[in-house]
Amino acid sequence: MLNYISGIMPALLSGTRMTLSIFFWTLICSIPLGALVGLGLITKFKPLAWILNLYVWLMRGTPLLLQLIFVFYGLPLLKPYAIIFPRYQAALFAFILNYTAYFGEIFRGGFQSVPRGQFESAKVLHLSYPQTIRKIVIPQVVKIVLPSIGNEVINLVKDSSLVYVIGLGDLLRAGNVASARDVTLLPLVLVGIIYLMLTAVCTIALRMIEKRSSVWR
Amino acid sequence: MLEVKNLTKKFEDRLVLNDLSITVPDDEILAIVGPSGAGKTTLLRCITGLETPNQGEFFWNGKQFDPKNNDLIGVVFQDYQLFPNLTVMQNITLAPTMVKKEPLKEVKKRAEQMLTQLGLQGKEDIYPFQLSGGQKQRVAIVRAMAMNPKILCYDEPTSALDPALRDEVAKIILGLKQSEGMTQLVVTHDMDFAKNIADQIERVKALS
């Protein structure tokens, strides 16, 4: 059995690499974008808030699987404005679009829970709006949203398995292939263990970040 | 000398301040008293630029100024509104270094002096949640003073403090008048406190 495991490990690890790559790039892009969307959702400029609300509703209101299919198979059909993404880029685009919406909602809640008095306090000290956001608001918001962001981060590890639908070879797909070929569940058990390890690392990292931000209250 | 002329403020249709004028000579303390809902805080918020009056003009030493954009006025809020994510020292140095681009070293030196004066030495590196109410208020005063205002405004400085600390605040306010020659506006509903500190008392009555 050990022989069998070491035989399929390279395939599983290469799948893990795809999973991690989707995971990291989605996080790196969609967290800052989500913060911007969150700010936009509470703007007094109503048309922008309205458009962003529509976007959030679309992204949260339909399955991510469906969005992946639309981005990869659907956008190329939009003649004469066809947008053709290679598989990997299509997957990233859909994931970033989807996760930015969720993060946007989380950040909106975060921004709204910073007391008005903090803004007024910054205002009478003549801090500019960008200075206020950067030095006062963002640090407070990060602390507030951290647990919710953590949830989404863990979800993302697992959601990344949806990329199989547009033919990308991620961890779950690698396990599936081996499982079907060799008529055994063992590869899928390994897949489960690898996912558990990935989420464990995320959990520990998130705990550490939360701990660091608890020096103030 | 601070002059406020013909200040009128309405919320929707409710008239809160009607054609109010006040004058505060240099180095003096004006207490604004009145029952709750009379518009004391609104008056202060108009002067500090947090509320836009429907009408009214503001002068410092005869020169008109815009409450929303000047470096004359410092504010100490009722609930202090220190920035919880910054240490005591960072709370104080943030605005002078970022807004006025003053060198951190100099601001720090000044801040340390003021903190020591107000009995807060050794608290520089702790966070606001580790301070008592009275200490938070003194930090808020130092933070406002660090911007070198000409006028310092307080909103209900005694409302969250126990009676013993009330006299402490009075001492601090009177001390600033003496040592810095600060012109100060104090909104309060506490008549005894007002009489203790003020050179002049302005009574605001509820209009509707």
Short mmCIF file of C-alpha atoms in Angstrom, two decimals:
data_model
loop_
_atom_site.label_atom_id
_atom_site.label_comp_id
_atom_site.label_asym_id
_atom_site.label_seq_id
_atom_site.Cartn_x
_atom_site.Cartn_y
_atom_site.Cartn_z
CA MET A 1 0.00 0.00 0.00
CA LEU A 2 2.82 2.38 0.84
CA ASN A 3 4.13 1.71 -2.63
CA TYR A 4 0.77 2.62 -4.10
CA ILE A 5 0.60 5.82 -2.05
CA SER A 6 4.06 6.95 -3.07
CA GLY A 7 3.07 6.12 -6.63
CA ILE A 8 0.09 8.50 -6.72
CA MET A 9 1.55 11.20 -4.46
CA PRO A 10 3.25 13.12 -7.31
CA ALA A 11 -0.10 13.48 -9.09
CA LEU A 12 -1.83 14.57 -5.88
CA LEU A 13 0.90 17.06 -5.06
CA SER A 14 0.76 18.59 -8.50
CA GLY A 15 -3.01 18.91 -8.01
CA THR A 16 -2.31 20.53 -4.65
CA ARG A 17 -0.11 23.04 -6.40
CA MET A 18 -3.02 24.07 -8.63
CA THR A 19 -5.35 24.28 -5.61
CA LEU A 20 -2.88 26.47 -3.72
CA SER A 21 -2.24 28.69 -6.70
CA ILE A 22 -5.97 29.38 -7.14
CA PHE A 23 -6.23 29.89 -3.39
CA PHE A 24 -3.40 32.40 -3.05
CA TRP A 25 -4.13 34.51 -6.09
CA THR A 26 -7.81 34.70 -5.24
CA LEU A 27 -7.04 35.86 -1.70
CA ILE A 28 -4.35 38.32 -2.74
CA CYS A 29 -6.64 40.00 -5.26
CA SER A 30 -10.06 39.71 -3.67
CA ILE A 31 -9.31 40.90 -0.14
CA PRO A 32 -8.13 44.39 -1.18
CA LEU A 33 -10.78 44.53 -3.89
CA GLY A 34 -13.36 43.48 -1.31
CA ALA A 35 -12.26 46.34 0.95
CA LEU A 36 -12.81 48.77 -1.93
CA VAL A 37 -16.21 47.26 -2.74
CA GLY A 38 -17.09 47.51 0.96
CA LEU A 39 -16.25 51.22 0.91
CA GLY A 40 -18.26 51.60 -2.32
CA LEU A 41 -21.28 49.90 -0.80
CA ILE A 42 -21.54 52.61 1.86
CA THR A 43 -20.75 55.56 -0.39
CA LYS A 44 -23.16 58.46 -0.51
CA PHE A 45 -22.83 58.40 -4.30
CA LYS A 46 -25.95 56.29 -4.82
CA PRO A 47 -25.43 55.04 -8.40
CA LEU A 48 -22.16 53.39 -7.41
CA ALA A 49 -23.69 51.79 -4.33
CA TRP A 50 -26.58 50.59 -6.48
CA ILE A 51 -24.33 48.98 -9.10
CA LEU A 52 -22.20 47.33 -6.43
CA ASN A 53 -25.29 45.98 -4.69
CA LEU A 54 -26.42 44.45 -7.97
CA TYR A 55 -22.97 42.91 -8.43
CA VAL A 56 -22.96 41.47 -4.91
CA TRP A 57 -26.45 40.09 -5.39
CA LEU A 58 -25.46 38.40 -8.67
CA MET A 59 -22.30 36.88 -7.24
CA ARG A 60 -23.83 35.69 -3.99
CA GLY A 61 -27.09 34.74 -5.61
CA THR A 62 -25.77 32.19 -8.08
CA PRO A 63 -23.58 29.12 -7.58
CA LEU A 64 -19.87 29.63 -8.06
CA LEU A 65 -19.93 26.53 -10.28
CA LEU A 66 -22.33 28.29 -12.64
CA GLN A 67 -20.16 31.42 -12.67
CA LEU A 68 -17.11 29.34 -13.61
CA ILE A 69 -19.02 27.81 -16.53
CA PHE A 70 -20.26 31.21 -17.71
CA VAL A 71 -16.82 32.78 -17.55
CA PHE A 72 -15.11 29.97 -19.43
CA TYR A 73 -17.80 28.79 -21.87
CA GLY A 74 -20.16 31.76 -21.87
CA LEU A 75 -18.01 34.85 -22.34
CA PRO A 76 -16.47 33.61 -25.64
CA LEU A 77 -19.99 33.41 -27.09
CA LEU A 78 -20.73 37.09 -26.48
CA LYS A 79 -20.12 38.20 -30.05
CA PRO A 80 -18.96 40.77 -30.96
CA TYR A 81 -17.63 41.39 -27.44
CA ALA A 82 -16.31 37.91 -26.91
CA ILE A 83 -13.84 37.56 -24.04
CA ILE A 84 -11.75 34.42 -24.24
CA PHE A 85 -9.82 33.35 -21.17
CA PRO A 86 -7.50 30.38 -20.99
CA ARG A 87 -8.73 27.84 -18.42
CA TYR A 88 -6.58 28.92 -15.51
CA GLN A 89 -7.22 32.63 -16.01
CA ALA A 90 -10.95 31.96 -16.38
CA ALA A 91 -10.96 30.11 -13.07
CA LEU A 92 -9.06 32.90 -11.32
CA PHE A 93 -11.31 35.56 -12.80
CA ALA A 94 -14.46 33.81 -11.63
CA PHE A 95 -13.05 33.12 -8.17
CA ILE A 96 -11.85 36.69 -7.69
CA LEU A 97 -15.19 38.07 -8.88
CA ASN A 98 -17.09 35.77 -6.54
CA TYR A 99 -14.92 36.16 -3.45
CA THR A 100 -14.63 39.93 -3.85
CA ALA A 101 -18.41 40.09 -3.48
CA TYR A 102 -18.37 38.12 -0.24
CA PHE A 103 -15.43 40.09 1.13
CA GLY A 104 -17.15 43.31 0.05
CA GLU A 105 -20.17 42.49 2.18
CA ILE A 106 -17.97 41.57 5.13
CA PHE A 107 -16.01 44.83 4.83
CA ARG A 108 -19.22 46.86 4.48
CA GLY A 109 -20.31 45.51 7.85
CA GLY A 110 -16.87 46.27 9.24
CA PHE A 111 -16.82 49.87 8.00
CA GLN A 112 -20.30 50.46 9.37
CA SER A 113 -19.31 49.29 12.81
CA VAL A 114 -16.56 51.91 13.21
CA PRO A 115 -18.24 54.55 15.39
CA ARG A 116 -19.08 57.86 13.73
CA GLY A 117 -17.23 59.59 16.53
CA GLN A 118 -13.96 58.16 15.24
CA PHE A 119 -14.49 59.93 11.92
CA GLU A 120 -15.42 63.17 13.70
CA SER A 121 -12.42 62.88 15.96
CA ALA A 122 -10.17 62.48 12.91
CA LYS A 123 -11.95 65.37 11.22
CA VAL A 124 -11.38 67.88 14.00
CA LEU A 125 -7.72 66.88 13.97
CA HIS A 126 -7.75 67.72 10.22
CA LEU A 127 -6.73 64.27 9.06
CA SER A 128 -7.66 63.85 5.39
CA TYR A 129 -10.12 61.16 4.34
CA PRO A 130 -7.42 58.82 2.98
CA GLN A 131 -5.34 59.34 6.13
CA THR A 132 -8.37 58.59 8.30
CA ILE A 133 -9.18 55.44 6.34
CA ARG A 134 -5.59 54.21 6.40
CA LYS A 135 -4.58 55.00 9.97
CA ILE A 136 -7.84 54.81 11.90
CA VAL A 137 -10.52 52.94 10.00
CA ILE A 138 -8.70 50.08 8.27
CA PRO A 139 -6.93 48.83 11.42
CA GLN A 140 -10.23 48.84 13.30
CA VAL A 141 -12.10 47.22 10.43
CA VAL A 142 -9.48 44.49 10.01
CA LYS A 143 -9.91 43.53 13.64
CA ILE A 144 -13.69 43.42 13.28
CA VAL A 145 -13.78 41.41 10.05
CA LEU A 146 -10.99 38.95 10.80
CA PRO A 147 -13.19 36.08 12.05
CA SER A 148 -15.56 36.37 9.06
CA ILE A 149 -12.68 36.62 6.60
CA GLY A 150 -11.22 33.51 8.23
CA ASN A 151 -14.42 31.62 7.45
CA GLU A 152 -14.23 32.56 3.80
CA VAL A 153 -10.55 31.67 3.62
CA ILE A 154 -11.30 28.16 4.85
CA ASN A 155 -14.21 27.94 2.40
CA LEU A 156 -11.96 29.00 -0.43
CA VAL A 157 -9.56 26.11 0.16
CA LYS A 158 -12.45 23.74 -0.51
CA ASP A 159 -14.26 25.81 -3.14
CA SER A 160 -11.14 25.70 -5.27
CA SER A 161 -12.10 22.10 -6.08
CA LEU A 162 -14.83 23.48 -8.36
CA VAL A 163 -12.27 24.29 -11.05
CA TYR A 164 -12.59 20.69 -12.28
CA VAL A 165 -15.68 21.83 -14.16
CA ILE A 166 -13.60 23.75 -16.66
CA GLY A 167 -11.03 21.00 -16.91
CA LEU A 168 -8.32 22.18 -14.56
CA GLY A 169 -6.35 19.56 -12.66
CA ASP A 170 -6.60 20.42 -9.00
CA LEU A 171 -6.19 18.23 -5.93
CA LEU A 172 -9.68 16.73 -5.91
CA ARG A 173 -9.55 15.96 -9.60
CA ALA A 174 -6.18 14.26 -9.26
CA GLY A 175 -7.66 12.09 -6.52
CA ASN A 176 -10.75 11.37 -8.58
CA VAL A 177 -8.73 10.29 -11.57
CA ALA A 178 -6.61 7.91 -9.52
CA SER A 179 -9.65 6.59 -7.72
CA ALA A 180 -11.53 5.80 -10.93
CA ARG A 181 -8.51 4.31 -12.61
CA ASP A 182 -7.48 2.02 -9.75
CA VAL A 183 -10.98 1.35 -8.39
CA THR A 184 -10.06 2.31 -4.82
CA LEU A 185 -11.09 5.04 -2.40
CA LEU A 186 -7.60 5.37 -1.01
CA PRO A 187 -6.63 8.36 -3.21
CA LEU A 188 -9.72 10.22 -2.00
CA VAL A 189 -8.81 9.50 1.61
CA LEU A 190 -5.44 11.06 0.89
CA VAL A 191 -7.15 14.01 -0.76
CA GLY A 192 -9.24 14.48 2.36
CA ILE A 193 -6.15 14.40 4.54
CA ILE A 194 -4.37 16.97 2.36
CA TYR A 195 -7.38 19.32 2.52
CA LEU A 196 -7.46 18.92 6.28
CA MET A 197 -3.79 19.83 6.50
CA LEU A 198 -4.27 22.88 4.29
CA THR A 199 -7.19 24.13 6.36
CA ALA A 200 -5.30 23.40 9.57
CA VAL A 201 -2.44 25.62 8.40
CA CYS A 202 -4.96 28.36 7.51
CA THR A 203 -6.64 28.05 10.90
CA ILE A 204 -3.37 28.36 12.75
CA ALA A 205 -2.26 31.32 10.63
CA LEU A 206 -5.59 33.07 11.24
CA ARG A 207 -5.36 32.47 14.98
CA MET A 208 -1.92 34.02 14.99
CA ILE A 209 -3.14 37.09 13.13
CA GLU A 210 -6.11 37.42 15.48
CA LYS A 211 -3.82 37.18 18.46
CA ARG A 212 -1.58 39.89 17.09
CA SER A 213 -4.49 42.25 16.63
CA SER A 214 -5.73 41.69 20.16
CA VAL A 215 -3.07 43.92 21.76
CA TRP A 216 -5.71 46.65 21.67
CA ARG A 217 -9.45 46.58 22.21
CA MET B 1 -11.11 86.94 20.80
CA LEU B 2 -13.64 84.49 19.41
CA GLU B 3 -16.88 85.86 18.01
CA VAL B 4 -19.85 83.91 16.76
CA LYS B 5 -22.42 86.05 15.04
CA ASN B 6 -26.07 85.34 14.24
CA LEU B 7 -25.82 81.57 14.39
CA THR B 8 -28.95 79.75 13.29
CA LYS B 9 -29.29 76.00 13.00
CA LYS B 10 -32.31 73.96 12.00
CA PHE B 11 -32.73 70.20 11.88
CA GLU B 12 -35.43 69.61 9.29
CA ASP B 13 -38.03 72.09 10.52
CA ARG B 14 -36.95 72.15 14.13
CA LEU B 15 -35.18 75.34 15.09
CA VAL B 16 -32.35 74.53 17.48
CA LEU B 17 -30.32 77.74 17.55
CA ASN B 18 -31.89 81.04 16.64
CA ASP B 19 -29.72 84.02 15.78
CA LEU B 20 -27.29 83.30 18.59
CA SER B 21 -24.21 85.46 19.08
CA ILE B 22 -21.41 84.92 21.56
CA THR B 23 -18.09 86.59 22.25
CA VAL B 24 -15.22 85.04 24.16
CA PRO B 25 -12.30 87.34 24.97
CA ASP B 26 -8.74 85.98 24.79
CA ASP B 27 -7.68 83.60 27.60
CA GLU B 28 -11.20 83.41 28.93
CA ILE B 29 -13.39 80.45 29.63
CA LEU B 30 -16.96 80.44 28.43
CA ALA B 31 -19.31 77.86 29.88
CA ILE B 32 -22.36 77.05 27.81
CA VAL B 33 -25.10 75.72 30.06
CA GLY B 34 -28.71 74.74 29.65
CA PRO B 35 -31.05 71.78 29.90
CA SER B 36 -30.50 68.77 27.68
CA GLY B 37 -31.93 69.20 24.22
CA ALA B 38 -31.39 72.95 24.33
CA GLY B 39 -28.75 72.89 21.62
CA LYS B 40 -25.57 73.29 23.66
CA THR B 41 -23.83 70.49 21.85
CA THR B 42 -25.18 71.67 18.51
CA LEU B 43 -23.69 75.09 19.17
CA LEU B 44 -20.34 73.47 19.87
CA ARG B 45 -20.63 71.24 16.80
CA CYS B 46 -21.28 74.29 14.62
CA ILE B 47 -18.22 76.07 16.00
CA THR B 48 -16.04 72.98 15.53
CA GLY B 49 -17.25 72.41 11.98
CA LEU B 50 -19.00 69.11 12.60
CA GLU B 51 -22.38 70.61 11.79
CA THR B 52 -23.14 73.10 9.03
CA PRO B 53 -25.15 76.01 10.38
CA ASN B 54 -27.98 77.46 8.30
CA GLN B 55 -26.62 80.88 9.04
CA GLY B 56 -23.83 82.44 11.03
CA GLU B 57 -20.34 83.85 10.89
CA PHE B 58 -17.24 83.08 12.91
CA PHE B 59 -14.39 85.47 13.70
CA TRP B 60 -11.05 85.04 15.43
CA ASN B 61 -9.42 88.33 16.39
CA GLY B 62 -11.65 90.10 13.92
CA LYS B 63 -10.79 87.80 11.03
CA GLN B 64 -13.49 85.55 9.65
CA PHE B 65 -12.74 81.80 9.64
CA ASP B 66 -14.36 78.66 8.37
CA PRO B 67 -15.13 76.22 11.21
CA LYS B 68 -14.57 73.29 8.86
CA ASN B 69 -11.14 74.43 7.78
CA ASN B 70 -8.84 76.19 10.23
CA ASP B 71 -6.15 75.31 12.71
CA LEU B 72 -7.62 77.39 15.52
CA ILE B 73 -9.82 74.90 17.25
CA GLY B 74 -9.22 71.77 19.26
CA VAL B 75 -11.98 69.52 20.52
CA VAL B 76 -12.33 67.20 23.52
CA PHE B 77 -15.34 64.96 22.97
CA GLN B 78 -17.74 63.78 25.63
CA ASP B 79 -16.68 60.17 25.07
CA TYR B 80 -13.09 61.24 24.21
CA GLN B 81 -12.97 59.23 20.96
CA LEU B 82 -9.37 58.24 21.34
CA PHE B 83 -8.24 55.94 18.54
CA PRO B 84 -8.33 52.47 20.12
CA ASN B 85 -5.83 50.98 17.67
CA LEU B 86 -3.11 53.48 18.55
CA THR B 87 -1.08 53.86 21.73
CA VAL B 88 -1.40 56.97 23.88
CA MET B 89 1.67 58.48 22.24
CA GLN B 90 0.53 57.57 18.71
CA ASN B 91 -2.88 59.10 19.42
CA ILE B 92 -1.14 62.37 20.24
CA THR B 93 1.50 62.40 17.50
CA LEU B 94 -0.65 61.17 14.60
CA ALA B 95 -2.20 64.48 13.54
CA PRO B 96 0.79 66.80 14.12
CA THR B 97 3.08 64.51 12.11
CA MET B 98 0.64 63.64 9.34
CA VAL B 99 -1.26 66.90 8.95
CA LYS B 100 1.33 69.49 9.91
CA LYS B 101 4.32 67.33 8.90
CA GLU B 102 6.09 68.18 12.12
CA PRO B 103 9.10 65.99 12.98
CA LEU B 104 8.05 63.10 15.20
CA LYS B 105 10.86 63.80 17.66
CA GLU B 106 9.68 67.31 18.44
CA VAL B 107 6.04 66.33 18.73
CA LYS B 108 7.02 63.52 21.08
CA LYS B 109 9.04 65.86 23.26
CA ARG B 110 6.12 68.25 23.56
CA ALA B 111 3.70 65.41 24.19
CA GLU B 112 5.85 63.97 26.94
CA GLN B 113 5.97 67.34 28.67
CA MET B 114 2.21 67.69 28.55
CA LEU B 115 1.61 64.10 29.63
CA THR B 116 3.85 64.63 32.62
CA GLN B 117 2.07 67.86 33.50
CA LEU B 118 -1.21 65.97 33.57
CA GLY B 119 0.17 63.06 35.59
CA LEU B 120 0.27 60.60 32.72
CA GLN B 121 3.98 59.87 32.64
CA GLY B 122 4.73 56.24 31.90
CA LYS B 123 1.47 55.74 29.99
CA GLU B 124 2.93 56.60 26.57
CA ASP B 125 3.00 53.09 25.18
CA ILE B 126 -0.24 51.62 26.44
CA TYR B 127 -3.54 51.54 24.58
CA PRO B 128 -6.65 53.57 25.43
CA PHE B 129 -8.56 50.54 26.76
CA GLN B 130 -5.97 50.30 29.52
CA LEU B 131 -6.74 53.83 30.78
CA SER B 132 -9.41 54.98 33.22
CA GLY B 133 -12.05 57.46 32.09
CA GLY B 134 -10.25 60.41 33.64
CA GLN B 135 -6.96 59.39 32.05
CA LYS B 136 -8.60 59.00 28.65
CA GLN B 137 -9.95 62.51 28.95
CA ARG B 138 -6.53 63.91 29.79
CA VAL B 139 -5.02 62.09 26.82
CA ALA B 140 -7.78 63.58 24.65
CA ILE B 141 -6.83 67.03 25.97
CA VAL B 142 -3.15 66.46 25.21
CA ARG B 143 -4.06 65.16 21.75
CA ALA B 144 -6.06 68.30 21.01
CA MET B 145 -3.34 70.54 22.47
CA ALA B 146 -0.66 68.89 20.34
CA MET B 147 -2.13 70.63 17.30
CA ASN B 148 -1.48 74.00 18.99
CA PRO B 149 -5.04 75.30 18.83
CA LYS B 150 -5.99 78.79 19.95
CA ILE B 151 -9.38 77.66 21.21
CA LEU B 152 -10.18 74.45 23.03
CA CYS B 153 -13.75 73.13 23.10
CA TYR B 154 -15.08 70.57 25.56
CA ASP B 155 -18.35 68.71 25.22
CA GLU B 156 -19.73 67.71 28.64
CA PRO B 157 -16.32 67.11 30.21
CA THR B 158 -17.74 66.03 33.56
CA SER B 159 -20.62 63.82 32.48
CA ALA B 160 -18.68 60.56 32.56
CA LEU B 161 -16.57 61.29 35.62
CA ASP B 162 -17.20 60.81 39.32
CA PRO B 163 -17.43 63.94 41.51
CA ALA B 164 -13.85 63.71 42.76
CA LEU B 165 -12.53 63.80 39.23
CA ARG B 166 -14.76 66.76 38.43
CA ASP B 167 -12.49 69.03 40.42
CA GLU B 168 -9.48 67.56 38.65
CA VAL B 169 -10.92 68.58 35.27
CA ALA B 170 -11.68 72.03 36.60
CA LYS B 171 -8.06 72.32 37.69
CA ILE B 172 -6.80 71.22 34.29
CA ILE B 173 -9.03 73.67 32.43
CA LEU B 174 -8.03 76.55 34.70
CA GLY B 175 -4.40 75.44 34.42
CA LEU B 176 -4.51 75.65 30.63
CA LYS B 177 -5.92 79.14 30.89
CA GLN B 178 -3.02 80.21 33.07
CA SER B 179 -0.12 78.37 31.50
CA GLU B 180 -1.08 78.47 27.83
CA GLY B 181 -3.49 81.39 27.73
CA MET B 182 -5.98 79.11 26.08
CA THR B 183 -9.41 80.37 25.13
CA GLN B 184 -11.83 77.65 26.15
CA LEU B 185 -15.46 76.75 25.51
CA VAL B 186 -17.08 74.28 27.85
CA VAL B 187 -20.48 72.78 27.24
CA THR B 188 -21.93 71.42 30.44
CA HIS B 189 -25.21 70.87 32.24
CA ASP B 190 -23.42 71.06 35.58
CA MET B 191 -24.05 74.55 36.95
CA ASP B 192 -21.64 74.28 39.89
CA PHE B 193 -18.87 73.15 37.61
CA ALA B 194 -19.61 76.01 35.22
CA LYS B 195 -19.47 78.56 38.03
CA ASN B 196 -16.18 77.09 39.20
CA ILE B 197 -14.35 77.51 35.95
CA ALA B 198 -16.07 80.09 33.80
CA ASP B 199 -15.37 83.77 33.31
CA GLN B 200 -18.63 83.96 31.47
CA ILE B 201 -21.71 81.77 31.38
CA GLU B 202 -23.94 81.51 28.34
CA ARG B 203 -27.36 80.04 28.99
CA VAL B 204 -29.02 78.26 26.12
CA LYS B 205 -32.76 77.72 26.29
CA ALA B 206 -34.72 75.10 24.43
CA LEU B 207 -36.56 76.73 21.55
CA SER B 208 -39.27 74.25 20.81
#
